[in-house]
C-alpha positions as protocol buffer text, in pm:
chain_id: "A"
residue {
  index: 1
  type: MET
  ca { x: -227 y: -1011 z: -95 }
}
residue {
  index: 2
  type: ARG
  ca { x: -198 y: -694 z: -295 }
}
residue {
  index: 3
  type: MET
  ca { x: 118 y: -492 z: -271 }
}
residue {
  index: 4
  type: PHE
  ca { x: -9 y: -181 z: -451 }
}
residue {
  index: 5
  type: PRO
  ca { x: -364 y: -51 z: -483 }
}
residue {
  index: 6
  type: PRO
  ca { x: -512 y: 13 z: -827 }
}
residue {
  index: 7
  type: ILE
  ca { x: -431 y: 351 z: -977 }
}
residue {
  index: 8
  type: PHE
  ca { x: -727 y: 587 z: -993 }
}
residue {
  index: 9
  type: GLY
  ca { x: -761 y: 855 z: -1253 }
}
residue {
  index: 10
  type: GLY
  ca { x: -935 y: 937 z: -1573 }
}
residue {
  index: 11
  type: PHE
  ca { x: -880 y: 1041 z: -1932 }
}
residue {
  index: 12
  type: ARG
  ca { x: -780 y: 1395 z: -2032 }
}
residue {
  index: 13
  type: ASN
  ca { x: -719 y: 1558 z: -2368 }
}
residue {
  index: 14
  type: ALA
  ca { x: -366 y: 1682 z: -2434 }
}
residue {
  index: 15
  type: LEU
  ca { x: -382 y: 2062 z: -2472 }
}
residue {
  index: 16
  type: LYS
  ca { x: -63 y: 2078 z: -2680 }
}
residue {
  index: 17
  type: ASP
  ca { x: 192 y: 1844 z: -2836 }
}
residue {
  index: 18
  type: ILE
  ca { x: 392 y: 1681 z: -2558 }
}
residue {
  index: 19
  type: GLU
  ca { x: 696 y: 1456 z: -2550 }
}
residue {
  index: 20
  type: PHE
  ca { x: 690 y: 1204 z: -2265 }
}
residue {
  index: 21
  type: GLU
  ca { x: 974 y: 954 z: -2215 }
}
residue {
  index: 22
  type: GLY
  ca { x: 1061 y: 973 z: -2585 }
}
residue {
  index: 23
  type: TYR
  ca { x: 701 y: 942 z: -2711 }
}
residue {
  index: 24
  type: LEU
  ca { x: 513 y: 1221 z: -2888 }
}
residue {
  index: 25
  type: ILE
  ca { x: 158 y: 1277 z: -2763 }
}
residue {
  index: 26
  type: PRO
  ca { x: -20 y: 1497 z: -3018 }
}
residue {
  index: 27
  type: LYS
  ca { x: -255 y: 1778 z: -2916 }
}
residue {
  index: 28
  type: GLY
  ca { x: -610 y: 1648 z: -2871 }
}
residue {
  index: 29
  type: TRP
  ca { x: -519 y: 1286 z: -2792 }
}
residue {
  index: 30
  type: GLN
  ca { x: -678 y: 1134 z: -2486 }
}
residue {
  index: 31
  type: VAL
  ca { x: -428 y: 1028 z: -2222 }
}
residue {
  index: 32
  type: PHE
  ca { x: -481 y: 852 z: -1890 }
}
residue {
  index: 33
  type: TRP
  ca { x: -426 y: 1085 z: -1598 }
}
residue {
  index: 34
  type: ALA
  ca { x: -344 y: 909 z: -1271 }
}
residue {
  index: 35
  type: THR
  ca { x: -421 y: 1059 z: -933 }
}
residue {
  index: 36
  type: GLY
  ca { x: -304 y: 977 z: -586 }
}
residue {
  index: 37
  type: LEU
  ca { x: 54 y: 884 z: -678 }
}
residue {
  index: 38
  type: THR
  ca { x: 235 y: 1132 z: -452 }
}
residue {
  index: 39
  type: HIS
  ca { x: 308 y: 842 z: -215 }
}
residue {
  index: 40
  type: MET
  ca { x: 534 y: 705 z: -492 }
}
residue {
  index: 41
  type: ASP
  ca { x: 727 y: 1034 z: -529 }
}
residue {
  index: 42
  type: GLN
  ca { x: 1091 y: 968 z: -431 }
}
residue {
  index: 43
  type: THR
  ca { x: 1144 y: 1333 z: -338 }
}
residue {
  index: 44
  type: ILE
  ca { x: 878 y: 1296 z: -65 }
}
residue {
  index: 45
  type: PHE
  ca { x: 921 y: 930 z: 32 }
}
residue {
  index: 46
  type: PRO
  ca { x: 1265 y: 773 z: -25 }
}
residue {
  index: 47
  type: GLU
  ca { x: 1235 y: 415 z: -152 }
}
residue {
  index: 48
  type: PRO
  ca { x: 857 y: 438 z: -210 }
}
residue {
  index: 49
  type: GLU
  ca { x: 824 y: 69 z: -311 }
}
residue {
  index: 50
  type: ARG
  ca { x: 963 y: -50 z: 26 }
}
residue {
  index: 51
  type: PHE
  ca { x: 710 y: -124 z: 302 }
}
residue {
  index: 52
  type: ASP
  ca { x: 801 y: 122 z: 575 }
}
residue {
  index: 53
  type: PRO
  ca { x: 516 y: 241 z: 798 }
}
residue {
  index: 54
  type: THR
  ca { x: 764 y: 441 z: 1007 }
}
residue {
  index: 55
  type: ARG
  ca { x: 788 y: 698 z: 725 }
}
residue {
  index: 56
  type: PHE
  ca { x: 463 y: 847 z: 858 }
}
residue {
  index: 57
  type: GLU
  ca { x: 584 y: 879 z: 1218 }
}
residue {
  index: 58
  type: ASN
  ca { x: 762 y: 1213 z: 1162 }
}
residue {
  index: 59
  type: THR
  ca { x: 472 y: 1422 z: 1035 }
}
residue {
  index: 60
  type: THR
  ca { x: 692 y: 1731 z: 987 }
}
residue {
  index: 61
  type: SER
  ca { x: 885 y: 1561 z: 705 }
}
residue {
  index: 62
  type: VAL
  ca { x: 569 y: 1477 z: 507 }
}
residue {
  index: 63
  type: PRO
  ca { x: 403 y: 1768 z: 322 }
}
residue {
  index: 64
  type: PRO
  ca { x: 34 y: 1811 z: 404 }
}
residue {
  index: 65
  type: TYR
  ca { x: -216 y: 1621 z: 186 }
}
residue {
  index: 66
  type: CYS
  ca { x: 50 y: 1425 z: -5 }
}
residue {
  index: 67
  type: TYR
  ca { x: -89 y: 1091 z: 110 }
}
residue {
  index: 68
  type: ILE
  ca { x: -464 y: 1057 z: 154 }
}
residue {
  index: 69
  type: PRO
  ca { x: -536 y: 701 z: 40 }
}
residue {
  index: 70
  type: PHE
  ca { x: -917 y: 729 z: 27 }
}
residue {
  index: 71
  type: GLY
  ca { x: -948 y: 1099 z: -44 }
}
residue {
  index: 72
  type: GLY
  ca { x: -1172 y: 1318 z: 164 }
}
residue {
  index: 73
  type: GLY
  ca { x: -1469 y: 1550 z: 167 }
}
residue {
  index: 74
  type: ALA
  ca { x: -1696 y: 1546 z: -136 }
}
residue {
  index: 75
  type: ARG
  ca { x: -1447 y: 1333 z: -331 }
}
residue {
  index: 76
  type: ILE
  ca { x: -1404 y: 1053 z: -77 }
}
residue {
  index: 77
  type: CYS
  ca { x: -1367 y: 709 z: -228 }
}
residue {
  index: 78
  type: PRO
  ca { x: -1705 y: 536 z: -254 }
}
residue {
  index: 79
  type: GLY
  ca { x: -1532 y: 208 z: -172 }
}
residue {
  index: 80
  type: TYR
  ca { x: -1388 y: 333 z: 158 }
}
residue {
  index: 81
  type: GLU
  ca { x: -1636 y: 150 z: 383 }
}
residue {
  index: 82
  type: PHE
  ca { x: -1627 y: -158 z: 159 }
}
residue {
  index: 83
  type: ALA
  ca { x: -1247 y: -167 z: 185 }
}
residue {
  index: 84
  type: LYS
  ca { x: -1267 y: -165 z: 565 }
}
residue {
  index: 85
  type: VAL
  ca { x: -1514 y: -458 z: 563 }
}
residue {
  index: 86
  type: GLU
  ca { x: -1307 y: -642 z: 304 }
}
residue {
  index: 87
  type: ILE
  ca { x: -986 y: -619 z: 511 }
}
residue {
  index: 88
  type: LEU
  ca { x: -1174 y: -738 z: 822 }
}
residue {
  index: 89
  type: VAL
  ca { x: -1301 y: -1042 z: 632 }
}
residue {
  index: 90
  type: ALA
  ca { x: -951 y: -1114 z: 498 }
}
residue {
  index: 91
  type: ILE
  ca { x: -795 y: -1090 z: 846 }
}
residue {
  index: 92
  type: HIS
  ca { x: -1070 y: -1312 z: 991 }
}
residue {
  index: 93
  type: TYR
  ca { x: -1004 y: -1571 z: 719 }
}
residue {
  index: 94
  type: ILE
  ca { x: -627 y: -1565 z: 770 }
}
residue {
  index: 95
  type: VAL
  ca { x: -658 y: -1592 z: 1150 }
}
residue {
  index: 96
  type: THR
  ca { x: -923 y: -1866 z: 1156 }
}
residue {
  index: 97
  type: GLN
  ca { x: -811 y: -2080 z: 861 }
}
residue {
  index: 98
  type: PHE
  ca { x: -434 y: -2081 z: 916 }
}
residue {
  index: 99
  type: THR
  ca { x: -194 y: -2168 z: 1196 }
}
residue {
  index: 100
  type: TRP
  ca { x: 82 y: -1924 z: 1282 }
}
residue {
  index: 101
  type: LYS
  ca { x: 417 y: -2034 z: 1424 }
}
residue {
  index: 102
  type: MET
  ca { x: 707 y: -1810 z: 1519 }
}
residue {
  index: 103
  type: CYS
  ca { x: 1031 y: -1906 z: 1345 }
}
residue {
  index: 104
  type: ALA
  ca { x: 1272 y: -1723 z: 1576 }
}
residue {
  index: 105
  type: ASP
  ca { x: 1350 y: -1701 z: 1946 }
}
residue {
  index: 106
  type: ASN
  ca { x: 1116 y: -1512 z: 2172 }
}
residue {
  index: 107
  type: ARG
  ca { x: 1373 y: -1263 z: 2305 }
}
residue {
  index: 108
  type: PHE
  ca { x: 1332 y: -889 z: 2320 }
}
residue {
  index: 109
  type: SER
  ca { x: 1566 y: -594 z: 2354 }
}
residue {
  index: 110
  type: ARG
  ca { x: 1464 y: -250 z: 2479 }
}
residue {
  index: 111
  type: ASP
  ca { x: 1516 y: 49 z: 2250 }
}
residue {
  index: 112
  type: PRO
  ca { x: 1338 y: 218 z: 2453 }
}
residue {
  index: 113
  type: MET
  ca { x: 1034 y: -1 z: 2377 }
}
residue {
  index: 114
  type: PRO
  ca { x: 1056 y: -382 z: 2362 }
}
residue {
  index: 115
  type: VAL
  ca { x: 1167 y: -495 z: 2015 }
}
residue {
  index: 116
  type: PRO
  ca { x: 1203 y: -860 z: 1904 }
}
residue {
  index: 117
  type: THR
  ca { x: 1575 y: -933 z: 1862 }
}
residue {
  index: 118
  type: LYS
  ca { x: 1526 y: -1122 z: 1534 }
}
residue {
  index: 119
  type: GLY
  ca { x: 1209 y: -953 z: 1412 }
}
residue {
  index: 120
  type: LEU
  ca { x: 893 y: -1159 z: 1402 }
}
residue {
  index: 121
  type: PRO
  ca { x: 935 y: -1414 z: 1121 }
}
residue {
  index: 122
  type: ILE
  ca { x: 638 y: -1649 z: 1111 }
}
residue {
  index: 123
  type: LYS
  ca { x: 536 y: -1958 z: 921 }
}
residue {
  index: 124
  type: ILE
  ca { x: 173 y: -1969 z: 811 }
}
residue {
  index: 125
  type: GLU
  ca { x: 13 y: -2301 z: 716 }
}
residue {
  index: 126
  type: PRO
  ca { x: -348 y: -2388 z: 631 }
}
residue {
  index: 127
  type: ARG
  ca { x: -531 y: -2561 z: 917 }
}
residue {
  index: 128
  type: ASN
  ca { x: -705 y: -2776 z: 658 }
}
residue {
  index: 129
  type: ARG
  ca { x: -477 y: -2890 z: 375 }
}
residue {
  index: 130
  type: ASN
  ca { x: -776 y: -2891 z: 136 }
}
residue {
  index: 131
  type: ILE
  ca { x: -799 y: -2510 z: 138 }
}
residue {
  index: 132
  type: GLY
  ca { x: -725 y: -2379 z: -210 }
}
residue {
  index: 133
  type: LEU
  ca { x: -521 y: -2060 z: -225 }
}
């Protein structure tokens, strides 16, 4: 499964000579301009490479419009609906073609909601050993 989505952007012409990470980019050269990378900005999201959905729970700490994965309005991603269908197909495949087994005890603590004491580690195996991954 993919950890990071592809980077969207386009090419732009440098308006003046620029030095970037020790490299000179002369005026007029075309450079790739990436959009949608504010979710990787460490000043907004500490440890951006780490999977942490809880970072979006406190909406006051996240500046507005810094993370809009599919865009919005007139510039919404044309693949938005396709991505939703694609993830549904992937989940269906994983659920129907694999067996899931918990690898830890089934105990919970309350904090204030029930939380598994050892997380939810699972072992996933193909139902049919002939399935190529």
